[in-house]
Amino acid sequence: MDIIKVILTTVLSVVTLFIIAKIMGHRQVAQLDFFDYITGITIGSVAAELATELEDPWKPLIAMVIYGAASVGLNLITNKIPKARKYINGSPLVLMNNGKLYKKNLKKVKLDADEFLMMCRELGYFDLNDVQTAIFEANGKLTILPVSTNRPVTPSDLNLNPSSDSVSVDIIMDGRIIDENLKRMGLDINWLDKQLKEQGYNNAKEIFLGVCDRNNKLSLFAAE
């Protein structure tokens, strides 16, 4: 009987955790702020407790729902009231600009000089003379604007106007021709057969992935 209860509470825990994660959104994974981080850990801990709570599983279940609702509620507030973001999520702080380090801001984000230098090195900046501006973002990451002489050259720097890129379209996937994508590109099966033969293949079944760009250039990747 206890085994059945464990199975039921575990399934309830998994389903509840899945639903809450979906409601909270991918931001919970991609861009954790401080509260999201704490909420994620807490909900995970309560979900583990729910999986083994045989006597009264509703208590941890209600706790999970409240934590999830609080996170969703705060996100709604920050979306509706931009001024609230400063107090709930925090705001970016400039740690360095024009060769000057801001000691006061470093203290605010609880960083010492060694930790700041380590974060710079992780981003590929081993010499602070290469850094124009360093900003500590609200999610705890450091973003750096390099000095102009060390920035990557862009086409506009060379007075070039290259044509814009576009996303390639899948034409063949796992040996199967995706007819709707082929038609969307204004192409047909005869064109595809010709391209396959020109690249040394007999049919689409030999291809693991085939993608076509807007210039009708077909790139084929054979199955190994």
One Martini backbone bead per residue (centre of mass of N, CA, C, O) as a GRO file, in nm:
protein
  224
    1MET     BB    1   0.057   0.062  -0.021
    2ASP     BB    2   0.302   0.255   0.005
    3ILE     BB    3   0.395   0.225  -0.287
    4ILE     BB    4   0.147   0.356  -0.415
    5LYS     BB    5   0.178   0.629  -0.271
    6VAL     BB    6   0.455   0.698  -0.386
    7ILE     BB    7   0.371   0.696  -0.681
    8LEU     BB    8   0.149   0.914  -0.660
    9THR     BB    9   0.322   1.145  -0.534
   10THR     BB   10   0.533   1.151  -0.759
   11VAL     BB   11   0.346   1.214  -0.992
   12LEU     BB   12   0.235   1.474  -0.867
   13SER     BB   13   0.509   1.618  -0.854
   14VAL     BB   14   0.579   1.613  -1.156
   15VAL     BB   15   0.324   1.753  -1.265
   16THR     BB   16   0.344   2.012  -1.097
   17LEU     BB   17   0.629   2.097  -1.187
   18PHE     BB   18   0.562   2.117  -1.488
   19ILE     BB   19   0.336   2.330  -1.471
   20ILE     BB   20   0.495   2.552  -1.325
   21ALA     BB   21   0.723   2.579  -1.533
   22LYS     BB   22   0.539   2.663  -1.767
   23ILE     BB   23   0.418   2.916  -1.632
   24MET     BB   24   0.697   3.057  -1.570
   25GLY     BB   25   0.896   2.974  -1.785
   26HIS     BB   26   1.213   3.000  -1.947
   27ARG     BB   27   1.338   3.214  -1.758
   28GLN     BB   28   1.411   3.016  -1.529
   29VAL     BB   29   1.666   2.924  -1.710
   30ALA     BB   30   1.795   3.167  -1.883
   31GLN     BB   31   1.711   3.426  -1.657
   32LEU     BB   32   1.830   3.443  -1.358
   33ASP     BB   33   1.738   3.575  -1.082
   34PHE     BB   34   1.737   3.579  -0.753
   35PHE     BB   35   1.442   3.486  -0.708
   36ASP     BB   36   1.437   3.256  -0.915
   37TYR     BB   37   1.657   3.091  -0.784
   38ILE     BB   38   1.517   3.045  -0.512
   39THR     BB   39   1.252   2.928  -0.623
   40GLY     BB   40   1.371   2.683  -0.772
   41ILE     BB   41   1.493   2.545  -0.524
   42THR     BB   42   1.237   2.531  -0.349
   43ILE     BB   43   1.051   2.374  -0.540
   44GLY     BB   44   1.239   2.128  -0.559
   45SER     BB   45   1.229   2.056  -0.257
   46VAL     BB   46   0.919   2.029  -0.231
   47ALA     BB   47   0.889   1.810  -0.449
   48ALA     BB   48   1.052   1.596  -0.294
   49GLU     BB   49   0.863   1.593  -0.049
   50LEU     BB   50   0.602   1.512  -0.202
   51ALA     BB   51   0.703   1.226  -0.303
   52THR     BB   52   0.720   1.130   0.033
   53GLU     BB   53   0.431   1.226   0.114
   54LEU     BB   54   0.180   1.022   0.267
   55GLU     BB   55  -0.014   1.177   0.468
   56ASP     BB   56   0.021   1.510   0.357
   57PRO     BB   57   0.050   1.627   0.032
   58TRP     BB   58  -0.090   1.917   0.032
   59LYS     BB   59   0.119   2.098   0.161
   60PRO     BB   60   0.349   2.098  -0.061
   61LEU     BB   61   0.158   2.168  -0.292
   62ILE     BB   62   0.076   2.450  -0.193
   63ALA     BB   63   0.363   2.562  -0.177
   64MET     BB   64   0.429   2.540  -0.478
   65VAL     BB   65   0.200   2.724  -0.579
   66ILE     BB   66   0.286   2.980  -0.425
   67TYR     BB   67   0.568   3.013  -0.545
   68GLY     BB   68   0.474   3.024  -0.839
   69ALA     BB   69   0.281   3.267  -0.806
   70ALA     BB   70   0.492   3.470  -0.706
   71SER     BB   71   0.669   3.468  -0.960
   72VAL     BB   72   0.448   3.547  -1.163
   73GLY     BB   73   0.359   3.808  -1.020
   74LEU     BB   74   0.632   3.959  -1.040
   75ASN     BB   75   0.650   3.950  -1.349
   76LEU     BB   76   0.391   4.114  -1.398
   77ILE     BB   77   0.479   4.368  -1.250
   78THR     BB   78   0.737   4.427  -1.423
   79ASN     BB   79   0.569   4.455  -1.692
   80LYS     BB   80   0.359   4.683  -1.593
   81ILE     BB   81   0.598   4.807  -1.389
   82PRO     BB   82   0.898   4.932  -1.460
   83LYS     BB   83   0.986   5.061  -1.180
   84ALA     BB   84   0.987   4.776  -1.024
   85ARG     BB   85   1.250   4.644  -1.134
   86LYS     BB   86   1.459   4.780  -0.951
   87TYR     BB   87   1.344   4.630  -0.681
   88ILE     BB   88   1.322   4.328  -0.783
   89ASN     BB   89   1.575   4.284  -1.005
   90GLY     BB   90   1.725   4.526  -1.049
   91SER     BB   91   2.026   4.698  -1.165
   92PRO     BB   92   2.256   4.815  -1.348
   93LEU     BB   93   2.623   4.837  -1.311
   94VAL     BB   94   2.897   5.038  -1.322
   95LEU     BB   95   3.242   4.935  -1.284
   96MET     BB   96   3.359   5.050  -1.568
   97ASN     BB   97   3.509   5.367  -1.705
   98ASN     BB   98   3.755   5.505  -1.869
   99GLY     BB   99   3.966   5.358  -1.658
  100LYS     BB  100   3.744   5.345  -1.420
  101LEU     BB  101   3.688   5.233  -1.099
  102TYR     BB  102   3.395   5.138  -0.902
  103LYS     BB  103   3.398   5.071  -0.574
  104LYS     BB  104   3.103   5.111  -0.485
  105ASN     BB  105   2.977   4.908  -0.694
  106LEU     BB  106   3.138   4.660  -0.608
  107LYS     BB  107   3.010   4.649  -0.323
  108LYS     BB  108   2.711   4.616  -0.411
  109VAL     BB  109   2.791   4.329  -0.572
  110LYS     BB  110   3.010   4.170  -0.410
  111LEU     BB  111   3.301   4.269  -0.529
  112ASP     BB  112   3.623   4.217  -0.600
  113ALA     BB  113   3.901   4.254  -0.785
  114ASP     BB  114   3.949   3.951  -0.844
  115GLU     BB  115   3.661   3.885  -0.948
  116PHE     BB  116   3.659   4.091  -1.175
  117LEU     BB  117   3.904   3.977  -1.329
  118MET     BB  118   3.785   3.696  -1.375
  119MET     BB  119   3.538   3.787  -1.546
  120CYS     BB  120   3.711   3.912  -1.768
  121ARG     BB  121   3.866   3.654  -1.848
  122GLU     BB  122   3.610   3.486  -1.927
  123LEU     BB  123   3.570   3.712  -2.174
  124GLY     BB  124   3.886   3.775  -2.279
  125TYR     BB  125   4.003   3.992  -2.055
  126PHE     BB  126   4.344   4.056  -1.949
  127ASP     BB  127   4.318   4.371  -2.018
  128LEU     BB  128   4.190   4.672  -1.900
  129ASN     BB  129   4.272   4.846  -2.155
  130ASP     BB  130   4.037   4.690  -2.334
  131VAL     BB  131   3.830   4.844  -2.149
  132GLN     BB  132   3.567   5.064  -2.150
  133THR     BB  133   3.304   4.890  -2.040
  134ALA     BB  134   3.157   4.770  -1.727
  135ILE     BB  135   2.865   4.558  -1.665
  136PHE     BB  136   2.641   4.475  -1.408
  137GLU     BB  137   2.394   4.269  -1.415
  138ALA     BB  138   2.096   4.156  -1.273
  139ASN     BB  139   2.191   3.837  -1.336
  140GLY     BB  140   2.525   3.842  -1.272
  141LYS     BB  141   2.647   3.955  -1.529
  142LEU     BB  142   2.914   4.042  -1.749
  143THR     BB  143   2.956   4.333  -1.950
  144ILE     BB  144   3.151   4.431  -2.248
  145LEU     BB  145   3.314   4.721  -2.376
  146PRO     BB  146   3.533   4.775  -2.598
  147VAL     BB  147   3.763   4.928  -2.734
  148SER     BB  148   3.769   5.051  -3.049
  149THR     BB  149   4.048   4.907  -3.134
  150ASN     BB  150   3.911   4.602  -3.034
  151ARG     BB  151   3.695   4.584  -3.231
  152PRO     BB  152   3.524   4.445  -3.457
  153VAL     BB  153   3.500   4.437  -3.781
  154THR     BB  154   3.279   4.600  -3.998
  155PRO     BB  155   3.132   4.669  -4.292
  156SER     BB  156   3.097   4.977  -4.227
  157ASP     BB  157   3.405   5.030  -4.185
  158LEU     BB  158   3.442   4.938  -4.512
  159ASN     BB  159   3.200   5.028  -4.690
  160LEU     BB  160   2.991   4.788  -4.677
  161ASN     BB  161   2.700   4.599  -4.852
  162PRO     BB  162   2.576   4.336  -4.756
  163SER     BB  163   2.376   4.090  -4.774
  164SER     BB  164   2.128   3.948  -4.626
  165ASP     BB  165   2.050   3.704  -4.422
  166SER     BB  166   1.916   3.366  -4.400
  167VAL     BB  167   1.727   3.105  -4.325
  168SER     BB  168   1.746   2.786  -4.352
  169VAL     BB  169   1.587   2.512  -4.518
  170ASP     BB  170   1.434   2.220  -4.473
  171ILE     BB  171   1.429   1.936  -4.705
  172ILE     BB  172   1.588   1.711  -4.540
  173MET     BB  173   1.484   1.443  -4.303
  174ASP     BB  174   1.584   1.143  -4.248
  175GLY     BB  175   1.525   1.081  -4.570
  176ARG     BB  176   1.295   1.306  -4.581
  177ILE     BB  177   1.081   1.485  -4.768
  178ILE     BB  178   0.984   1.831  -4.744
  179ASP     BB  179   0.738   1.948  -4.930
  180GLU     BB  180   0.651   2.226  -4.808
  181ASN     BB  181   0.940   2.353  -4.824
  182LEU     BB  182   0.985   2.315  -5.123
  183LYS     BB  183   0.743   2.493  -5.213
  184ARG     BB  184   0.821   2.754  -5.055
  185MET     BB  185   1.089   2.780  -5.244
  186GLY     BB  186   0.993   2.708  -5.548
  187LEU     BB  187   1.021   2.394  -5.566
  188ASP     BB  188   1.104   2.061  -5.686
  189ILE     BB  189   1.171   1.727  -5.738
  190ASN     BB  190   1.350   1.768  -5.987
  191TRP     BB  191   1.553   1.955  -5.861
  192LEU     BB  192   1.640   1.763  -5.633
  193ASP     BB  193   1.740   1.526  -5.807
  194LYS     BB  194   1.960   1.690  -5.947
  195GLN     BB  195   2.120   1.768  -5.692
  196LEU     BB  196   2.184   1.483  -5.595
  197LYS     BB  197   2.343   1.388  -5.847
  198GLU     BB  198   2.559   1.620  -5.846
  199GLN     BB  199   2.646   1.510  -5.536
  200GLY     BB  200   2.632   1.173  -5.546
  201TYR     BB  201   2.321   1.091  -5.526
  202ASN     BB  202   2.030   0.892  -5.558
  203ASN     BB  203   1.876   0.966  -5.281
  204ALA     BB  204   1.725   1.085  -4.985
  205LYS     BB  205   1.797   0.831  -4.798
  206GLU     BB  206   2.115   0.922  -4.781
  207ILE     BB  207   2.002   1.164  -4.609
  208PHE     BB  208   2.000   1.338  -4.310
  209LEU     BB  209   2.062   1.646  -4.421
  210GLY     BB  210   1.878   1.918  -4.594
  211VAL     BB  211   1.970   2.250  -4.700
  212CYS     BB  212   1.823   2.573  -4.802
  213ASP     BB  213   1.874   2.866  -4.945
  214ARG     BB  214   1.781   3.161  -5.110
  215ASN     BB  215   1.990   3.060  -5.355
  216ASN     BB  216   1.952   2.744  -5.392
  217LYS     BB  217   2.150   2.613  -5.186
  218LEU     BB  218   2.249   2.280  -5.139
  219SER     BB  219   2.295   2.108  -4.829
  220LEU     BB  220   2.459   1.796  -4.761
  221PHE     BB  221   2.405   1.525  -4.509
  222ALA     BB  222   2.517   1.229  -4.450
  223ALA     BB  223   2.466   0.921  -4.342
  224GLU     BB  224   2.663   0.717  -4.096
   0.00000   0.00000   0.00000
